[in-house]
Coordinates of N, CA, C and O and ligand atoms in Angstrom, one line a residue:
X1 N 110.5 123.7 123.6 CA 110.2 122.8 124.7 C 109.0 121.9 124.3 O 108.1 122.3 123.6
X2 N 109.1 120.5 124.8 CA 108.4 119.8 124.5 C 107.9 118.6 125.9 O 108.6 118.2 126.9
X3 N 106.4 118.2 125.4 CA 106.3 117.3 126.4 C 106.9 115.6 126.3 O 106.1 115.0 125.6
X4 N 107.6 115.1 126.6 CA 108.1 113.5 126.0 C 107.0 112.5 126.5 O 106.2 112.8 127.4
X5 N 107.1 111.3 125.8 CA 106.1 110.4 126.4 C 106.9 109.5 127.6 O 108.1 109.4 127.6
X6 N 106.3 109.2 128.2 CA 107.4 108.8 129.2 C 107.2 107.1 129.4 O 106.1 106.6 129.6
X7 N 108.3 106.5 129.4 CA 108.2 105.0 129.4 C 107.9 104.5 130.6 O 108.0 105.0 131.7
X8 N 107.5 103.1 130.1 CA 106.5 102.7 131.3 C 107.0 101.2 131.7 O 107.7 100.7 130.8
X9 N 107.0 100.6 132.4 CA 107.4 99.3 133.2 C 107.1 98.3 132.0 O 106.1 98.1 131.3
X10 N 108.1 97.8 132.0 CA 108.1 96.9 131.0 C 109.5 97.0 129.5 O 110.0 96.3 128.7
X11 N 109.4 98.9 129.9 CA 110.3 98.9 128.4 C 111.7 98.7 129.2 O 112.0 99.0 130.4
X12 N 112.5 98.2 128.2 CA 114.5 98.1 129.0 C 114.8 99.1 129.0 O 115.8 99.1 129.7
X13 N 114.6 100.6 128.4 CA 115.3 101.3 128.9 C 115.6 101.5 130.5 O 116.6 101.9 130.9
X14 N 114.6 101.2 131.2 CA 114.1 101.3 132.4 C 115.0 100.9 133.0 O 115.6 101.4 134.0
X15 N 115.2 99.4 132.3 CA 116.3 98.2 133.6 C 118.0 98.6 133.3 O 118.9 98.4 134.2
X16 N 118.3 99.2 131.9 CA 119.8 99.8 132.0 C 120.4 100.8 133.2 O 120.1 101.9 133.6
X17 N 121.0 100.4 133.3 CA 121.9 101.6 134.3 C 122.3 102.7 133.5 O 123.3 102.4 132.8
X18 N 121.9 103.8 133.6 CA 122.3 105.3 132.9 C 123.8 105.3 133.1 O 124.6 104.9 134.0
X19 N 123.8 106.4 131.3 CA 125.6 106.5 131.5 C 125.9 107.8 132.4 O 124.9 108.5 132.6
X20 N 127.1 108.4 132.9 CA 127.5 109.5 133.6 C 127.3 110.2 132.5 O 127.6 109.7 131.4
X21 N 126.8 111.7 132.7 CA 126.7 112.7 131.6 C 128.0 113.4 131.2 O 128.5 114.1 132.1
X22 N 128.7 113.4 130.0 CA 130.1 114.0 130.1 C 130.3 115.4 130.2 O 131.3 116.0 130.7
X23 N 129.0 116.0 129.5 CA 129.0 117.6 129.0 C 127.8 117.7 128.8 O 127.1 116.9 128.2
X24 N 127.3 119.2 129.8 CA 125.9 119.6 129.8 C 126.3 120.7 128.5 O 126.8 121.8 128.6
X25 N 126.0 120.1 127.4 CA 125.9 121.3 126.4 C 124.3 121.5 125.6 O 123.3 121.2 126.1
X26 N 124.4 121.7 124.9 CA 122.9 122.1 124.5 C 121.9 121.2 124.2 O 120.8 121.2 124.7
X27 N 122.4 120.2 123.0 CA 121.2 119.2 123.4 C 120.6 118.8 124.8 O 119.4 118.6 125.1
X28 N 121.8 118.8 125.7 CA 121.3 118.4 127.2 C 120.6 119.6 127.6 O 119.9 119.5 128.5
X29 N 120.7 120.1 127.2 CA 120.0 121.9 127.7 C 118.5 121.4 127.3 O 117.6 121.1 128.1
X30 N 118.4 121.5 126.2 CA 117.3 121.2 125.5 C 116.5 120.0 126.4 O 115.5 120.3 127.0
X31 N 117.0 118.7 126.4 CA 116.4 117.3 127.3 C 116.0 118.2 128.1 O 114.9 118.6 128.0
X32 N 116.9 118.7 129.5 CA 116.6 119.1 130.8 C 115.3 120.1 130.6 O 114.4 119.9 131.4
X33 N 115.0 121.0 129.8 CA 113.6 122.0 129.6 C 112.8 120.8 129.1 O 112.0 120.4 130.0
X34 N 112.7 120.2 128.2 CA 112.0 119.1 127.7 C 111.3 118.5 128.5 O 110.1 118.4 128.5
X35 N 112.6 117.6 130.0 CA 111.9 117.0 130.7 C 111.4 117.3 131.9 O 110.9 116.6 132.7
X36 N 111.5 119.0 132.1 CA 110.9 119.7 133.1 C 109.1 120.1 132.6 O 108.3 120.5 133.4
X37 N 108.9 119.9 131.1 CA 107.5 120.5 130.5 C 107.0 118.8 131.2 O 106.0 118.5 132.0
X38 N 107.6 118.2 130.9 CA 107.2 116.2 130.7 C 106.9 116.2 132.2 O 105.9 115.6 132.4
X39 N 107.3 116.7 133.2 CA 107.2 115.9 134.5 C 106.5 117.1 134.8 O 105.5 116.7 135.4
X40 N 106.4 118.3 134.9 CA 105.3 119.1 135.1 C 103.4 118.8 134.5 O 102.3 118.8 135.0
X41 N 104.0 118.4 133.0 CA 102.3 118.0 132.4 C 102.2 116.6 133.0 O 101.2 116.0 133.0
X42 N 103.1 116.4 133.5 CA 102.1 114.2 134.2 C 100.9 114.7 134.7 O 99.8 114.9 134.3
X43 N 101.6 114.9 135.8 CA 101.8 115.7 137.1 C 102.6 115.0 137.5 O 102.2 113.8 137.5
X44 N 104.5 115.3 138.1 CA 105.3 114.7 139.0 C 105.9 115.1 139.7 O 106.2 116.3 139.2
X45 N 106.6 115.0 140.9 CA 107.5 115.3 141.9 C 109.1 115.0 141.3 O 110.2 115.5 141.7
X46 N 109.0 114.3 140.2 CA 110.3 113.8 140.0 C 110.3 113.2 138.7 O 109.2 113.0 138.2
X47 N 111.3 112.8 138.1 CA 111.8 112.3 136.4 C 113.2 112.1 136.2 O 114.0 113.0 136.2
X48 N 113.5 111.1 136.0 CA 115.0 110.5 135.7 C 114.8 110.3 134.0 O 113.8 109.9 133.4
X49 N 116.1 110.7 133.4 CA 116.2 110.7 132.2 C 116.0 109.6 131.3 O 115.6 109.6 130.1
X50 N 116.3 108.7 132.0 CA 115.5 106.8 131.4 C 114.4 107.0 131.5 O 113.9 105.9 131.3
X51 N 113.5 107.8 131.7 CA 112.0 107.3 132.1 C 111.6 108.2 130.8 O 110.4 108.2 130.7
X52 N 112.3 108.9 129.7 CA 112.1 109.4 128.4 C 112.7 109.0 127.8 O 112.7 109.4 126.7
X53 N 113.6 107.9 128.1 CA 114.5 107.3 127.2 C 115.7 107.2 126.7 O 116.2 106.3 126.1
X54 N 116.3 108.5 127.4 CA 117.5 108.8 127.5 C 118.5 108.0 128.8 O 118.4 108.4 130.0
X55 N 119.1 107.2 128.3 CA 120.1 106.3 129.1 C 121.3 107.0 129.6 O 122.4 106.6 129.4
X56 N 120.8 108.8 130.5 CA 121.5 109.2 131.2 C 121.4 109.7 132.5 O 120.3 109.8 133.1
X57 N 123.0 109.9 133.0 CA 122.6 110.1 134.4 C 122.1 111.2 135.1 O 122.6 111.5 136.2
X58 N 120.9 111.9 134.5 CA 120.3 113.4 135.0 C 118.5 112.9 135.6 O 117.7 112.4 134.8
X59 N 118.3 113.2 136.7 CA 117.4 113.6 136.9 C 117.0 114.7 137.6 O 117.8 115.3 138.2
X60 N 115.1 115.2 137.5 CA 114.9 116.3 138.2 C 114.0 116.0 139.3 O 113.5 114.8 139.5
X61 N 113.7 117.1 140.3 CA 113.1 116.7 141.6 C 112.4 117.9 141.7 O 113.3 118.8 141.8
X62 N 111.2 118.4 141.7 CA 110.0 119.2 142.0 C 109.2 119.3 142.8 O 108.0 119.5 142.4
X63 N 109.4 119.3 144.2 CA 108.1 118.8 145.0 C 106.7 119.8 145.1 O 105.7 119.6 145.7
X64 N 107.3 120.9 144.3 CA 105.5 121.7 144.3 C 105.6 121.3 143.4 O 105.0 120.4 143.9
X65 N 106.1 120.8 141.9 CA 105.5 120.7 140.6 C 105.2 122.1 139.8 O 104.2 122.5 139.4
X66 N 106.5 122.9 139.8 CA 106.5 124.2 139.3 C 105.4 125.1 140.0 O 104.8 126.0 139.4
X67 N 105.2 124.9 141.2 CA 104.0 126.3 141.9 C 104.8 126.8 142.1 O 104.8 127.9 141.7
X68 N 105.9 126.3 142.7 CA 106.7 127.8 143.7 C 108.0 127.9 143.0 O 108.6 126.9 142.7
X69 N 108.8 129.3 142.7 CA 109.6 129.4 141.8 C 110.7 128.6 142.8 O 110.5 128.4 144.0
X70 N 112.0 128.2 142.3 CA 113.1 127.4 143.1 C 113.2 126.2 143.6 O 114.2 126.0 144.4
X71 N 112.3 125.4 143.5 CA 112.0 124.3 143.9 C 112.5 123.5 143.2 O 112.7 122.3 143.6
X72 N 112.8 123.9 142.0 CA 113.4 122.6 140.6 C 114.8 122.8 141.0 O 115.5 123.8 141.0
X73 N 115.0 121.3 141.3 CA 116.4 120.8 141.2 C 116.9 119.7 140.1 O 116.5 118.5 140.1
X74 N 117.8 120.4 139.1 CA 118.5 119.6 138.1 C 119.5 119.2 138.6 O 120.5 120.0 138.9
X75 N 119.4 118.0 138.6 CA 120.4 116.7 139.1 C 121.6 116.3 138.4 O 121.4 115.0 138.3
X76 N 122.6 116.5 137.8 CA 123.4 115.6 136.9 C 124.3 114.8 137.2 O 125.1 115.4 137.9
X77 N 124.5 113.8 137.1 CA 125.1 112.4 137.8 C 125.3 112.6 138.8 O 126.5 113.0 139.1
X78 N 123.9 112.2 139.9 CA 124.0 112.7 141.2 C 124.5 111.1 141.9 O 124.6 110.0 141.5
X79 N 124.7 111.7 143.1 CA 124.8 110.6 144.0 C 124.5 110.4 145.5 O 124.9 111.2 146.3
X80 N 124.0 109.8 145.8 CA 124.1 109.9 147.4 C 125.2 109.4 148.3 O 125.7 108.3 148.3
X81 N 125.5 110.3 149.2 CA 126.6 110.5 149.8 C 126.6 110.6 151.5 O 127.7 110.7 152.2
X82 N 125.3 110.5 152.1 CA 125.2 110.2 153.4 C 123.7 109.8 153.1 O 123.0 110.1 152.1
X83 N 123.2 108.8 154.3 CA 122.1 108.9 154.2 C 121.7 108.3 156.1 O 122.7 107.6 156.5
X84 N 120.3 108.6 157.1 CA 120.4 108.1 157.9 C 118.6 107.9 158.2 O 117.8 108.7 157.6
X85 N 118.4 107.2 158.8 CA 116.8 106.9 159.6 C 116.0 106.1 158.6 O 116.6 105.8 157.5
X86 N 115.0 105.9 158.6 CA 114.1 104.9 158.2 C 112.7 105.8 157.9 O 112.1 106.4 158.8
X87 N 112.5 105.7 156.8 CA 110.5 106.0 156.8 C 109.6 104.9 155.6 O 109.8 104.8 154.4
X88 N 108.7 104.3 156.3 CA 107.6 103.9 155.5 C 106.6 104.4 155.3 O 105.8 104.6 156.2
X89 N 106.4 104.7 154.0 CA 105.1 105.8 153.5 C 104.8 104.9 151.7 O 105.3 104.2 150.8
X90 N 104.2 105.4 151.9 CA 103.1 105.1 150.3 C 104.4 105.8 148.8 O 105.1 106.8 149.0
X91 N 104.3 105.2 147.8 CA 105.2 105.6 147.0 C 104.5 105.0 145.5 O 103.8 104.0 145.4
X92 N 104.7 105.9 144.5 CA 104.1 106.0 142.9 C 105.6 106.3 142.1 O 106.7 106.5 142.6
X93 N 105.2 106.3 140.8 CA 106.1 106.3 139.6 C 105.3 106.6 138.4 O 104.3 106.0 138.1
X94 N 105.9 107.4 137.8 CA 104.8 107.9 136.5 C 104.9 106.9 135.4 O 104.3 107.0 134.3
X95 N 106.0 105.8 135.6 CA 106.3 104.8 134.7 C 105.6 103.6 134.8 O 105.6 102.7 133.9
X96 N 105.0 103.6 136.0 CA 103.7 102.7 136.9 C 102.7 103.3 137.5 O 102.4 103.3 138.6
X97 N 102.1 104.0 136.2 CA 100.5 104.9 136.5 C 100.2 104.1 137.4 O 100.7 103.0 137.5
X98 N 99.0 105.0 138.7 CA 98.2 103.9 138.8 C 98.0 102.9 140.1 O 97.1 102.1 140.4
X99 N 99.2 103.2 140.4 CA 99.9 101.6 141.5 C 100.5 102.5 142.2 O 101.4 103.2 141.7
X100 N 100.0 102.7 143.7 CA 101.0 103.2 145.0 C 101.1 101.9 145.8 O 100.2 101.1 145.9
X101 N 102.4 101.7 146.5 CA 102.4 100.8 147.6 C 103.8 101.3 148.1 O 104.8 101.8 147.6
X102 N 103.3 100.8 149.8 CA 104.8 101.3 150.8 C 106.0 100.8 150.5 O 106.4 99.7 150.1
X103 N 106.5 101.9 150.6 CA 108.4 101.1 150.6 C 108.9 101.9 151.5 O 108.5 103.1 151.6
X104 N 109.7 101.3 152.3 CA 110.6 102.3 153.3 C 111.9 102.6 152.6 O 112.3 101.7 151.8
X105 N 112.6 103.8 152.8 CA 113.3 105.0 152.4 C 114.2 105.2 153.3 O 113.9 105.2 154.5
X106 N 115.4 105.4 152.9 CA 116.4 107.2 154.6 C 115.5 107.7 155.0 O 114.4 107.5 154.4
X107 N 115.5 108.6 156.0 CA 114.2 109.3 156.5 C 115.0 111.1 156.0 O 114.5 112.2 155.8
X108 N 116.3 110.7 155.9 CA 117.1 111.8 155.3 C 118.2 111.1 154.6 O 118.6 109.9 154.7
X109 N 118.8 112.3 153.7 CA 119.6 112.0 152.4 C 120.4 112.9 152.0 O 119.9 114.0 151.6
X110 N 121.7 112.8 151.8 CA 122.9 113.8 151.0 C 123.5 113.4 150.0 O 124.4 112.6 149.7
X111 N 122.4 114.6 149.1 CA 122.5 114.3 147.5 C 123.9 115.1 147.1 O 124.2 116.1 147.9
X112 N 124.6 114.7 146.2 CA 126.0 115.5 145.6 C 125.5 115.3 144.2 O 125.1 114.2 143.8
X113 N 125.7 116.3 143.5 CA 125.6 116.3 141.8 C 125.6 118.0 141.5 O 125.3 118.9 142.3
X114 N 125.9 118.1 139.9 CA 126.1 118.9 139.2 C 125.1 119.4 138.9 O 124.1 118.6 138.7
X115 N 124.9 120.6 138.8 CA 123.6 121.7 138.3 C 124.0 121.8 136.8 O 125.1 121.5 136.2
X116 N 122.6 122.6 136.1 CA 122.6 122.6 134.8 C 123.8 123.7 134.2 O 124.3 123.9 133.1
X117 N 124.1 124.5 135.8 CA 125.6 125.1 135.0 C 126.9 124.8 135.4 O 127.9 125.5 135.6
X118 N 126.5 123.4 135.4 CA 128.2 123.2 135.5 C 128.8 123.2 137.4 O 129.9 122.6 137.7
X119 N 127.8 123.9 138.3 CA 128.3 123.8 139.5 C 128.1 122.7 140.1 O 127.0 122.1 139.9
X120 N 129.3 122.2 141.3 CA 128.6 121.0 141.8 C 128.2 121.7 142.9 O 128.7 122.7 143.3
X121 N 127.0 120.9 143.5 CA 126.6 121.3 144.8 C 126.3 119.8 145.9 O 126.4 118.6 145.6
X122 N 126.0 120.5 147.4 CA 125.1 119.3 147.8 C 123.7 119.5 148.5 O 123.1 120.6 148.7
X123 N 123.4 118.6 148.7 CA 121.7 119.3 149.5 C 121.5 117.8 150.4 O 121.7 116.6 150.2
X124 N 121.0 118.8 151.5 CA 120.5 117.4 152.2 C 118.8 117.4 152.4 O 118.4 118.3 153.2
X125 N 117.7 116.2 151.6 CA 117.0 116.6 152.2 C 116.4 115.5 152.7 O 117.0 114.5 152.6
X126 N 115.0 115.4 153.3 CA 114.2 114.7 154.5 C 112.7 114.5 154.0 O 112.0 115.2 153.3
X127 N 112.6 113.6 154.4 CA 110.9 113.2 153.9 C 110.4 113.2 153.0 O 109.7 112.2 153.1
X128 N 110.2 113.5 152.0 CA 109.4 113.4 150.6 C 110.6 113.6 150.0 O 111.1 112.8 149.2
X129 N 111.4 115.1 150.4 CA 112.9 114.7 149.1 C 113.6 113.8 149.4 O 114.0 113.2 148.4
X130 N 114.1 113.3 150.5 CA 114.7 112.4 150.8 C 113.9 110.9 149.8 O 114.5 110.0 149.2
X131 N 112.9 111.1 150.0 CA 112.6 110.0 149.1 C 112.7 109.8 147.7 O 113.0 108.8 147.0
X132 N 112.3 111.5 147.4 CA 112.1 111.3 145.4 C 113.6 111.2 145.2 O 114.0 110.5 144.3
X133 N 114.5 112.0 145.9 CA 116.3 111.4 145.8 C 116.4 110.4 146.3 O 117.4 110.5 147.1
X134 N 115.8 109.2 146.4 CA 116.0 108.1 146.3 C 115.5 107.6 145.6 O 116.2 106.6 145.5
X135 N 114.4 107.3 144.9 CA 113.5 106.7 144.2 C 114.1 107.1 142.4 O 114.0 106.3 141.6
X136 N 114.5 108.3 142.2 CA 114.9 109.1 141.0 C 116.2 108.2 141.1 O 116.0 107.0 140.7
X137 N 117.5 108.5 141.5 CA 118.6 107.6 142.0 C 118.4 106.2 141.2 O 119.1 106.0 140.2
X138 N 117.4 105.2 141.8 CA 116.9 104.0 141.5 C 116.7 103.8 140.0 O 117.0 102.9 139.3
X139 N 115.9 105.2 139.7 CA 115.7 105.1 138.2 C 117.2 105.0 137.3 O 117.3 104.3 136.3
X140 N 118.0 105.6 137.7 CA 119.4 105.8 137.0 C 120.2 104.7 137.4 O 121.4 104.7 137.3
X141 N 119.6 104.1 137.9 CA 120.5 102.4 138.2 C 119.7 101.5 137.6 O 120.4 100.5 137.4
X142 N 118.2 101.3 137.2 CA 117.7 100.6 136.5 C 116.7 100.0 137.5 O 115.9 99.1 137.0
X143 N 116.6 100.3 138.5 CA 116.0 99.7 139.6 C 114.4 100.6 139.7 O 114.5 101.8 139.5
X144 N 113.3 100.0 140.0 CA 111.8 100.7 140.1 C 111.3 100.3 141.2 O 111.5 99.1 141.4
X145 N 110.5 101.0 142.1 CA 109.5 101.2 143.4 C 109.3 99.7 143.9 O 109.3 99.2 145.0
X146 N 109.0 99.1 142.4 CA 108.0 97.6 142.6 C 109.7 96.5 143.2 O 109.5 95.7 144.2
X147 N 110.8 96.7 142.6 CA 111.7 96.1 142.9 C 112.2 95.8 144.6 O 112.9 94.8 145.0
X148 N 111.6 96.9 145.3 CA 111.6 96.8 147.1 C 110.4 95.9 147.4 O 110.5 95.1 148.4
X149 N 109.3 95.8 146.7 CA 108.4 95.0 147.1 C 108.6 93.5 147.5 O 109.7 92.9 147.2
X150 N 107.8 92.9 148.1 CA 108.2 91.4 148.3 C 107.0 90.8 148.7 O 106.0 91.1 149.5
X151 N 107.4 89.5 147.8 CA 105.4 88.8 148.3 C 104.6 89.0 147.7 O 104.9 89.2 146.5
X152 N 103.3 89.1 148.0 CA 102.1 89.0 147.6 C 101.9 90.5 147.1 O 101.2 90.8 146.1
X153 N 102.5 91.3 147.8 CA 102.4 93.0 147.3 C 103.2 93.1 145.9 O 102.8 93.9 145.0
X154 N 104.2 92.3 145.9 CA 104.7 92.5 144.6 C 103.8 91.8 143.6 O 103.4 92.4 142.6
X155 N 103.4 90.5 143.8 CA 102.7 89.7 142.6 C 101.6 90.5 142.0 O 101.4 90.5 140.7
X156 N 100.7 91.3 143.1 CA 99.8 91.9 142.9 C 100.0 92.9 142.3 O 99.0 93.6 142.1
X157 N 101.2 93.3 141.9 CA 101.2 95.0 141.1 C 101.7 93.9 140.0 O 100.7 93.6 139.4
X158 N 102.5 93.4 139.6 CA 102.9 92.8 138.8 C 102.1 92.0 137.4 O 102.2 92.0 136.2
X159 N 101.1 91.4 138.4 CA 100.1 90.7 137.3 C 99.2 91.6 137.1 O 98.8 91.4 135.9
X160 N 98.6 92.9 137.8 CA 97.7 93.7 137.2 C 98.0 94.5 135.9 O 97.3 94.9 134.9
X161 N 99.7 94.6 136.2 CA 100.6 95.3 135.1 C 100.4 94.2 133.7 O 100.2 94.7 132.6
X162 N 100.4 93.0 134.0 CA 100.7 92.2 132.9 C 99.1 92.0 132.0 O 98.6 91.8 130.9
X163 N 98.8 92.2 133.3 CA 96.8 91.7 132.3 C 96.7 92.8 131.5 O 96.7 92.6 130.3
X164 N 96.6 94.6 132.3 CA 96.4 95.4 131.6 C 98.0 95.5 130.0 O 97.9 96.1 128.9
X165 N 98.8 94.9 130.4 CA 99.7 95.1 128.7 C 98.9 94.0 128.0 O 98.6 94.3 126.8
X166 N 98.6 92.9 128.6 CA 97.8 91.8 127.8 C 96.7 92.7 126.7 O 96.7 92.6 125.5
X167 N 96.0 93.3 127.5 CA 94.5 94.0 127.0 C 95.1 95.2 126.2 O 94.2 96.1 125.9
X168 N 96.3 95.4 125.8 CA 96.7 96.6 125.1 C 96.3 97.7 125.7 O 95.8 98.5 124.9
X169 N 96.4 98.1 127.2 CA 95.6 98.9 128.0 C 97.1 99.6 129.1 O 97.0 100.5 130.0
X170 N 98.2 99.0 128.6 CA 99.5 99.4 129.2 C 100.1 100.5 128.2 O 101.2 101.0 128.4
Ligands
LIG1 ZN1 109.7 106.6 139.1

């Protein structure tokens, strides 16, 4: 098990759209522990496999961050399949240290995807998962937090991003 570096705004793996995973066999075994050490040492709620580099469609969702045992859900080419209501709340990305700003969300969400053994399942959830299954989602389409923004909220995360890569500080 290892911790990966995790990419940051700016790299393309980011903007590709992930391929569908064909077969969870061992290397993917291997990724999925990999990127469960990676998104536990950030500290994160969540990790899409583009955000390590891998241009696939798995991500994971943690909302204690490994405190409570069962809480990790391994995602494999998930999708959303119902979604209803509205919430605006504050939102981050470990690929954009640093920078929270609101985006509104479903206020709930019905995720469908494959588990690490092969079962499909679905789960419906609400408020914070409803969000990181949407925001993870985003990452496997190529799409980032800052991309809902508009206006002056966006310019302002955007050039702070650009000064600090200027200063070799990204
Ligand atoms: Zn993110």
């Amino acid at each position: 098990m290892a911790v990966l570096p995790i990419r940051k705004y700016g790299d393309d793996v980011l903007r590709l759209p992930a391929e569908p995973v064909t077969n969870i066999d061992a290397p993917m075994q291997k990724l999925i522990d990999d990127m469960v050490d990676t998104m536990y040492a950030a500290p994160g709620v969540g990790l899409a496999a583009n955000q390590v580099g891998v241009s696939q469609r798995l991500m994971l969702i943690d909302l204690s961050v490994g405190k409570r045992r069962g809480e990790l859900h391994v995602c494999v080419n998930p999708e959303i399949v119902d979604a209803s209501g509205e919430v605006t709340e504050e939102e981050g990305c470990l690929s954009i240290p640093d920078f929270v700003e609101i985006v509104t969300r479903p206020e709930r969400v019905k995720l469908r995807y494959i588990d690490r053994n092969s079962v499909e399942r679905e789960m419906w959830g609400d408020g914070l998962m409803a969000r990181a299954m949407c925001h993870e989602i985003d990452h496997l389409n190529g799409t980032l937090f800052v991309d809902h923004l508009r206006g002056f909220k966006k310019e302002r995360i955007l050039k702070k991003i650009a000064k600090l890569a200027k200063g070799g500080m990204w």
